Short mmCIF file of C-alpha atoms in Angstrom, two decimals:
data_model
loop_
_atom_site.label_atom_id
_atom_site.label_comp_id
_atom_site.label_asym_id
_atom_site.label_seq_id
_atom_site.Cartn_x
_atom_site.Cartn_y
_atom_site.Cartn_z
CA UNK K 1 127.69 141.02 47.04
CA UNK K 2 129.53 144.29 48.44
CA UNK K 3 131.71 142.58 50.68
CA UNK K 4 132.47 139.98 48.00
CA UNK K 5 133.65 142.96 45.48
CA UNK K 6 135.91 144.38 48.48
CA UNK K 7 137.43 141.34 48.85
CA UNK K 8 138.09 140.16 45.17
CA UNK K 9 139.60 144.29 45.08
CA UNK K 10 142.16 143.44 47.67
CA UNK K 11 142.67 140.12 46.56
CA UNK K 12 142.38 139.69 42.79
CA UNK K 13 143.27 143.15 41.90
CA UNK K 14 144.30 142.24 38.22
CA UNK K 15 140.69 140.44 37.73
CA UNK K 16 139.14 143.39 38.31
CA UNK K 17 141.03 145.39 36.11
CA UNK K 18 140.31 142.42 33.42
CA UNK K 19 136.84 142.43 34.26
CA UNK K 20 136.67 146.81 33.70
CA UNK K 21 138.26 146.59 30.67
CA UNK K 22 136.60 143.68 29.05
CA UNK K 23 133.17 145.44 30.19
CA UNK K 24 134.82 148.57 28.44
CA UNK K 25 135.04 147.12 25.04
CA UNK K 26 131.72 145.33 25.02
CA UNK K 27 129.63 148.65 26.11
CA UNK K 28 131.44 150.31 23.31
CA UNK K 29 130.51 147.48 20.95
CA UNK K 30 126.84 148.06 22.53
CA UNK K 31 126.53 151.56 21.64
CA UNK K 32 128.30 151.67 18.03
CA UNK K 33 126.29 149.17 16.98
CA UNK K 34 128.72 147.91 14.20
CA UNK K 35 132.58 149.27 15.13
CA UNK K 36 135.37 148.21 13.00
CA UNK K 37 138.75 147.33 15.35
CA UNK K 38 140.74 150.36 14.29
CA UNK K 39 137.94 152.71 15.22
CA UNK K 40 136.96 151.23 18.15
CA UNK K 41 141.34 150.83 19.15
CA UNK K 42 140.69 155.01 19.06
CA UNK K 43 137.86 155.34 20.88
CA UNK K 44 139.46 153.15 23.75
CA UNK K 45 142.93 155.02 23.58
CA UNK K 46 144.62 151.76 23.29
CA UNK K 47 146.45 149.81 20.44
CA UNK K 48 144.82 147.13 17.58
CA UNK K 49 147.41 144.63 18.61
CA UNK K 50 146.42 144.82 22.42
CA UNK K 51 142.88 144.96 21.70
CA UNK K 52 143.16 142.04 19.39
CA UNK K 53 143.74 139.40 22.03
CA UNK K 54 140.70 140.75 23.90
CA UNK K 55 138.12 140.59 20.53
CA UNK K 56 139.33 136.75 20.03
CA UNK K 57 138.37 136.03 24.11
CA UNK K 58 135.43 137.95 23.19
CA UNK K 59 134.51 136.46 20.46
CA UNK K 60 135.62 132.84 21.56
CA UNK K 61 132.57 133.39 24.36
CA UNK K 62 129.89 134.26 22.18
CA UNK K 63 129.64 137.73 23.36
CA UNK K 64 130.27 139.50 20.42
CA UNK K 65 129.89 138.89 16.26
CA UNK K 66 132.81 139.55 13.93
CA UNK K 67 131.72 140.53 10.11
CA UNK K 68 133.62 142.05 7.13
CA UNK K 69 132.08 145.27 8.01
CA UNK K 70 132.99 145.06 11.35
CA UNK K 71 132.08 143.90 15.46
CA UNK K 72 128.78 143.69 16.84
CA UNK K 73 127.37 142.63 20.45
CA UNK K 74 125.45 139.26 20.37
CA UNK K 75 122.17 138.20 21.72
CA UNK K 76 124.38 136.92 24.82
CA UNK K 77 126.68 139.81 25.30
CA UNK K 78 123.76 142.17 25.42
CA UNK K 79 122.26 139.86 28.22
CA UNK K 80 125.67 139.89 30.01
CA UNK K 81 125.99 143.73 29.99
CA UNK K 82 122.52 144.20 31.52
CA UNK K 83 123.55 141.66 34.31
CA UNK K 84 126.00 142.58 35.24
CA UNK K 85 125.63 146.43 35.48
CA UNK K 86 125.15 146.84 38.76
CA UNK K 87 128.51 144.60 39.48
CA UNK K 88 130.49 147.50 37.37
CA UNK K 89 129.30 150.52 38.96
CA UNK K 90 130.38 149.76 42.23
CA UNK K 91 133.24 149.24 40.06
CA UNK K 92 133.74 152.08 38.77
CA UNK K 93 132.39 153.84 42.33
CA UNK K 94 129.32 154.84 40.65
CA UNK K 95 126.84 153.60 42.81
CA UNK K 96 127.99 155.64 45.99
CA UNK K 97 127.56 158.92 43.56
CA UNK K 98 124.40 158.19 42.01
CA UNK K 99 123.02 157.71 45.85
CA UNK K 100 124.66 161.07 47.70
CA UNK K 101 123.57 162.94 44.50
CA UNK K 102 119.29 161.27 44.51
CA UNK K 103 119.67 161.67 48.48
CA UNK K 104 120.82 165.41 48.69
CA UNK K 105 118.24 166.88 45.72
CA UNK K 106 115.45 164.61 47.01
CA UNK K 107 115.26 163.08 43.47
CA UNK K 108 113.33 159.54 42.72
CA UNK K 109 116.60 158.54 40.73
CA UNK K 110 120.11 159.37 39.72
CA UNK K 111 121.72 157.46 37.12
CA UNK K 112 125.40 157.90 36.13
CA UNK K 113 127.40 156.76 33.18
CA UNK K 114 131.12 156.16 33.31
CA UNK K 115 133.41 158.64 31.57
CA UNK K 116 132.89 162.51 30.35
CA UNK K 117 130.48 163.76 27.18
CA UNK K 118 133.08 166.35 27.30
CA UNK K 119 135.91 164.57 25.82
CA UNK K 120 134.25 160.99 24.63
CA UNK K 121 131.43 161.15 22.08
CA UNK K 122 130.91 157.36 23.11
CA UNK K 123 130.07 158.93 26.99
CA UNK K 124 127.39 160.94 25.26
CA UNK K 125 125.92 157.87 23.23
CA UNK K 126 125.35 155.94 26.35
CA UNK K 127 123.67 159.13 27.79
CA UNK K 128 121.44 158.81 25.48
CA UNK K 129 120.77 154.84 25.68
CA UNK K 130 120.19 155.40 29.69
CA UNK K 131 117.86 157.94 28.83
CA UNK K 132 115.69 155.88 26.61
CA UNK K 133 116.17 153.24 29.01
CA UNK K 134 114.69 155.30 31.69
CA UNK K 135 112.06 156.93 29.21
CA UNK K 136 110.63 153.60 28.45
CA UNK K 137 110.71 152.43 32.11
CA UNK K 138 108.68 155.05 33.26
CA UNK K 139 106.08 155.77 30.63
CA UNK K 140 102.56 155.40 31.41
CA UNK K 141 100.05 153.57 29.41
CA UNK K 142 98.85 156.22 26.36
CA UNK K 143 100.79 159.19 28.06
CA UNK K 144 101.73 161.92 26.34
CA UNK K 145 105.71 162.71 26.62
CA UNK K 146 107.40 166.26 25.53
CA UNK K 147 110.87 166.25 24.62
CA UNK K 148 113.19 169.21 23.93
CA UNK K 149 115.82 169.51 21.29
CA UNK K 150 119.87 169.45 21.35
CA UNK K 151 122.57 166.72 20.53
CA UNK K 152 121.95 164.20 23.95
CA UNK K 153 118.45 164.59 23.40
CA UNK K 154 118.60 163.17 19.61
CA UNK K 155 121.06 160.49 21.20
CA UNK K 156 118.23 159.04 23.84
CA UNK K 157 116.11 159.23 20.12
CA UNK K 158 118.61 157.09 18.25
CA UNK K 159 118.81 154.48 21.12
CA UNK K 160 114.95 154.07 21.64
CA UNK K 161 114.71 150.31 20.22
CA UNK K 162 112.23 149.55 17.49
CA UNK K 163 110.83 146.69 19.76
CA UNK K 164 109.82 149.01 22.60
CA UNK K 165 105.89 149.97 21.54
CA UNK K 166 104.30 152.81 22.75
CA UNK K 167 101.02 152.50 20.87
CA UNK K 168 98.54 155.15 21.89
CA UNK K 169 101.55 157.16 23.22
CA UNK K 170 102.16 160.76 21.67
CA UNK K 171 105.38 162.74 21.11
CA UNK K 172 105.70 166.40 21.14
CA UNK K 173 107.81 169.07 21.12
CA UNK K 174 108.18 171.26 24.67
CA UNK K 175 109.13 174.43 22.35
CA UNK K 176 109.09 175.54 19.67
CA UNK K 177 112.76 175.05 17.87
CA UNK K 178 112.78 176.46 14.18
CA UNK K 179 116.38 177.76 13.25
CA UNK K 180 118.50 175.49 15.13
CA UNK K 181 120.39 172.24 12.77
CA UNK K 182 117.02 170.00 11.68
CA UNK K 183 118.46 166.89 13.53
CA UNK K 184 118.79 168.71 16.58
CA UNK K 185 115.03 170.29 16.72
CA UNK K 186 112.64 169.33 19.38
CA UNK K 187 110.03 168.66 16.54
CA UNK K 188 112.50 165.70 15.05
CA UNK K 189 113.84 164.35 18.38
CA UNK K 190 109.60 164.16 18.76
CA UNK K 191 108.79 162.12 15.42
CA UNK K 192 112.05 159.96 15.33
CA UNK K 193 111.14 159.09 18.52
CA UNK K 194 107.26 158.32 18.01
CA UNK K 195 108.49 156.33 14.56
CA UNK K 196 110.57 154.57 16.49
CA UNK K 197 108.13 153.04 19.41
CA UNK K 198 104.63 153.07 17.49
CA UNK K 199 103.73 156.57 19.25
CA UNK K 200 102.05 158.96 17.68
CA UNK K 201 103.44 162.68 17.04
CA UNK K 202 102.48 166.63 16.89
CA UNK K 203 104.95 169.17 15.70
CA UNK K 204 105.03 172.75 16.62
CA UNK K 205 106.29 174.55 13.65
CA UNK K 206 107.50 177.93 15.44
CA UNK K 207 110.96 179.76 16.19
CA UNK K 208 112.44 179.18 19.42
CA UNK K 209 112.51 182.80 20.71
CA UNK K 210 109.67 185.19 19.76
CA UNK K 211 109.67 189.40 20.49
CA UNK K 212 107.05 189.87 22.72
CA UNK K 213 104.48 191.14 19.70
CA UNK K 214 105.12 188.19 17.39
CA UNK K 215 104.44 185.83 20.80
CA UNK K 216 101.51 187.63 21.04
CA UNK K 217 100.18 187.26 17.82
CA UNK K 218 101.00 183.64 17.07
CA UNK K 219 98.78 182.77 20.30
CA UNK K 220 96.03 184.38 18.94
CA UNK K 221 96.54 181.83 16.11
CA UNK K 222 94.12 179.28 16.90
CA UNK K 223 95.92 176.09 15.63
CA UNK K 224 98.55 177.05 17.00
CA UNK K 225 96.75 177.61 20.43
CA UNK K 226 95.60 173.95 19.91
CA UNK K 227 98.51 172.40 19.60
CA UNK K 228 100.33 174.39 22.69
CA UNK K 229 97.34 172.94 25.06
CA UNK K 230 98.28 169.91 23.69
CA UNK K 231 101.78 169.84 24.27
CA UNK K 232 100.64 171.45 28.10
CA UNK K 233 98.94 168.35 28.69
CA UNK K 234 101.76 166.25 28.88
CA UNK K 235 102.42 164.08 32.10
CA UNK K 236 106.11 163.48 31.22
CA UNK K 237 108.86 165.62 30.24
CA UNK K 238 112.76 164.66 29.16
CA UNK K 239 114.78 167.70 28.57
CA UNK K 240 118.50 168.70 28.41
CA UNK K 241 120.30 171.38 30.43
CA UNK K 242 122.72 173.54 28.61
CA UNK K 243 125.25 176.51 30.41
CA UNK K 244 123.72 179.96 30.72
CA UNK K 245 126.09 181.48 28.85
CA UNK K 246 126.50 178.73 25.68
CA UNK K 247 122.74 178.58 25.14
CA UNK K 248 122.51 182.54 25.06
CA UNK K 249 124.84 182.22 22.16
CA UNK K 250 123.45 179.26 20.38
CA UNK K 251 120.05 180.43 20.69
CA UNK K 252 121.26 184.16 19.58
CA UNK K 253 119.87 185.79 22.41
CA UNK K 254 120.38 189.83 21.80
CA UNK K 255 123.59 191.25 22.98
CA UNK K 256 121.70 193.10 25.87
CA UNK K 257 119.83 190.46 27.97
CA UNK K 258 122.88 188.39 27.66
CA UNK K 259 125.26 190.93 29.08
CA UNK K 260 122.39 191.36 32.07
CA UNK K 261 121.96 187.28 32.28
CA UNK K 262 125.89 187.52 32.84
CA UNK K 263 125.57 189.82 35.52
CA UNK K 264 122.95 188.61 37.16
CA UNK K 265 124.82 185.15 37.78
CA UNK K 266 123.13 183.02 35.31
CA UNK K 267 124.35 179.36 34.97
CA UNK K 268 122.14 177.15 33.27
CA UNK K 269 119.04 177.23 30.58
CA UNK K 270 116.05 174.52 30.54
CA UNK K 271 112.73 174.87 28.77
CA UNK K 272 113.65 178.95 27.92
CA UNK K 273 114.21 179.83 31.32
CA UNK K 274 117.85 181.31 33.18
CA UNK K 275 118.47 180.05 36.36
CA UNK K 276 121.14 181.06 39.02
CA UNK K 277 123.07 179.37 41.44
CA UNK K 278 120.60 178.81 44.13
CA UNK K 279 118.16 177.77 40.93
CA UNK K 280 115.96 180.99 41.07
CA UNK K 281 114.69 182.18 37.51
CA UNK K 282 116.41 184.94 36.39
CA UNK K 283 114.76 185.53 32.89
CA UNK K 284 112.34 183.15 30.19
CA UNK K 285 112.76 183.78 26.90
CA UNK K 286 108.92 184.27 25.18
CA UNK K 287 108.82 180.69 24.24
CA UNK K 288 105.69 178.84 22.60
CA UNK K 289 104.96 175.38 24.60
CA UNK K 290 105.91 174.77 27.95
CA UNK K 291 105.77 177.06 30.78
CA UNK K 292 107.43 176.27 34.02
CA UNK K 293 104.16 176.03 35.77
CA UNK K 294 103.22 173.06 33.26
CA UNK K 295 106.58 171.65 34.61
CA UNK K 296 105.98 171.60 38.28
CA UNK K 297 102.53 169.53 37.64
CA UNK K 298 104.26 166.56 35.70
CA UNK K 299 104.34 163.44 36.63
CA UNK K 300 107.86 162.60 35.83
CA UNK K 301 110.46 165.24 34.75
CA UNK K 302 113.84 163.66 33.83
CA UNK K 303 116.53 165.93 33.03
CA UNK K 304 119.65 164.63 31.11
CA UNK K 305 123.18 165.83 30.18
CA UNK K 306 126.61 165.24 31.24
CA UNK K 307 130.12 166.52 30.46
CA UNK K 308 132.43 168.44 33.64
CA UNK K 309 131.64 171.61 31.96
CA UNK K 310 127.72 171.16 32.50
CA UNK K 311 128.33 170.12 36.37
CA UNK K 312 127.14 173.63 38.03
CA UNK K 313 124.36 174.35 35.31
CA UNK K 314 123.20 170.87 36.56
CA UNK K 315 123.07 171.62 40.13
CA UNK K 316 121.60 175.11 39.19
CA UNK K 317 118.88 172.90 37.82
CA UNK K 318 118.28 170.66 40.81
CA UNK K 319 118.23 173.41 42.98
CA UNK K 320 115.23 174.76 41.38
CA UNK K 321 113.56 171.68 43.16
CA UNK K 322 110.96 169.73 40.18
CA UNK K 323 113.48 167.59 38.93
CA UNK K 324 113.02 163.67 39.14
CA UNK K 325 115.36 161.67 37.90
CA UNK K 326 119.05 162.52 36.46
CA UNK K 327 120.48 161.15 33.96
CA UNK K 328 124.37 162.21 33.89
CA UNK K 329 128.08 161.29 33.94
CA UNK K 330 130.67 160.43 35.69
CA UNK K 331 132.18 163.79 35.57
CA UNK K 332 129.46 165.43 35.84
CA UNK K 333 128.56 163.21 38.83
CA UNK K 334 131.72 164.94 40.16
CA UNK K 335 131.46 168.13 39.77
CA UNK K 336 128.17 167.94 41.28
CA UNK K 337 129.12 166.56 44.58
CA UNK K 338 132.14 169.10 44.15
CA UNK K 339 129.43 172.21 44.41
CA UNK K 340 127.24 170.85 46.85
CA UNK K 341 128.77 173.07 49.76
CA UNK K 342 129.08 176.34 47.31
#
């Protein structure tokens, strides 16, 4: 099949070009759901006249459903897309990536998404429908999953498909999250999520970052001790990765232990904790749920985010070595592979 892409790339370089942009427009169809031609002309930086011709071929194939209110993908399109998936990301060169990046962190799976989260908020929706995909690919039979909070995370949420049952599954938050945007909070990410599949839910109805005597005291709290050796019973974890220096801020971390986190090198935050370049901990927040130690005794951790600006958190990450599968972008991807020497 490789040799038969080279050739057609030498060959027929126009019908690849035709096939990467008519794969374009479809996987944008995918993930809006229902996108009006004007919109979707935006999103794709191109023109309603030029994308006209290109909705009628569409169309004309069965691939796609035209209504009042706007385009959809059809029963066939969707099965198209999925087939050929593997044709397009050799493509786009994505294949080679995902492969150097799995083989140099010793991961179980890499999976990369063309364009950046950075600029297109279409790159970050099908972040999130790869990470359901992955989520529902790897759960285990009446598993319990944690999930953490933040805007990727309540994209995999919005893309976990009604038909996909999880019965006897539970959902629950890795942290506690209280003060960040509702939508955004592990605890909803947790319940859509469990609505969604069938699952079964347990909130954790605590701030994100505790002083050391309030940490204290709420443990001493017996329901909520209950509920935190719940939550550390989890086999499965899918969690974002944010910058060092971005989550300090967002998660109004005092003006001190930023100003040390900043000295001491600190590039990325997952779960509460700081990590470095060479992915040592540099400083946990007192978080209720998961501790790192309930990390490293998972079954399957699968960490997800994209965007060029998150590339050396994400290596910081994978460097800390419990990682198993990435979910991620194509630049990203890039800036990745461009700090794997540093």
């Amino acid at each position: 099949m490789k040799e038969i892409l080279n050739i057609q790339k030498q060959l027929l370089p126009d019908l690849m070009d035709t096939m990467k942009k008519r794969y374009t427009i479809l996987h944008h169809i995918l993930v809006s759901g229902m996108v009006g031609r004007r919109t979707l002309a935006v999103s794709l930086n191109t023109t309603e006249r030029i994308l006209r011709a290109e909705v009628d071929f569409l169309k004309e194939q069965g691939l796609i459903e035209v209504e009042a209110a706007g385009m959809r993908i059809s029963a066939a399109g969707r099965q198209l897309l999925e087939s050929i998936e593997p044709i397009v990301k050799d493509l786009f060169g994505l294949t080679e990536l995902e492969e150097r990046i799995r083989s140099h962190f010793g991961l179980k799976q890499v999976v990369i998404v063309p364009g950046d989260s950075d600029a297109s908020p279409h790159t970050k929706k099908e972040l999130g429908r790869a990470g359901a995909a992955v989520l529902r690919k790897l759960v285990a039979e009446d598993e319990t999953i944690a999930v953490t909070g933040g805007s990727t995370m309540a994209e995999v949420a919005y893309h976990l498909a009604a038909t996909t049952s999880l019965k006897g599954c539970w959902f629950v938050p890795a942290r506690g999250g209280l003060g960040e945007s509702l939508e955004l909070q592990a605890n909803t990410i947790a319940s859509t999520m469990a609505k969604k599949t069938g699952a079964r839910y347990r909130l954790l109805h605590v701030p994100d970052h505790l002083g050391e005597e309030a940490y204290q005291s709420l443990m001493q709290d017996d329901s909520i001790a209950e509920i935190i050796q719940f939550i550390r019973r989890a086999r499965m974890v899918v969690h974002g990765i944010g910058e060092a220096m971005v989550m300090a801020r967002r998660r109004k971390v005092d003006r001190e232990t930023t100003e040390i986190l900043r000295q001491d090198g600190a590039l990325a935050e997952a779960f509460g904790y700081y990590f470095d370049r060479q992915g040592n901990i540099l400083h946990k927040m007192p978080t209720v749920g998961l501790r790192i130690e309930d990390i490293h005794q998972m079954d399957a951790v699968i960490g997800i985010a994209g965007g060029k600006s998150k590339g050396e958190a994400i290596v910081s990450v994978l460097r800390h070595g419990h990682e198993d599968v990435l979910i991620t972008d194509e630049a990203a991807a890039l800036e990745i592979v461009h700090h794997l020497s540093s």
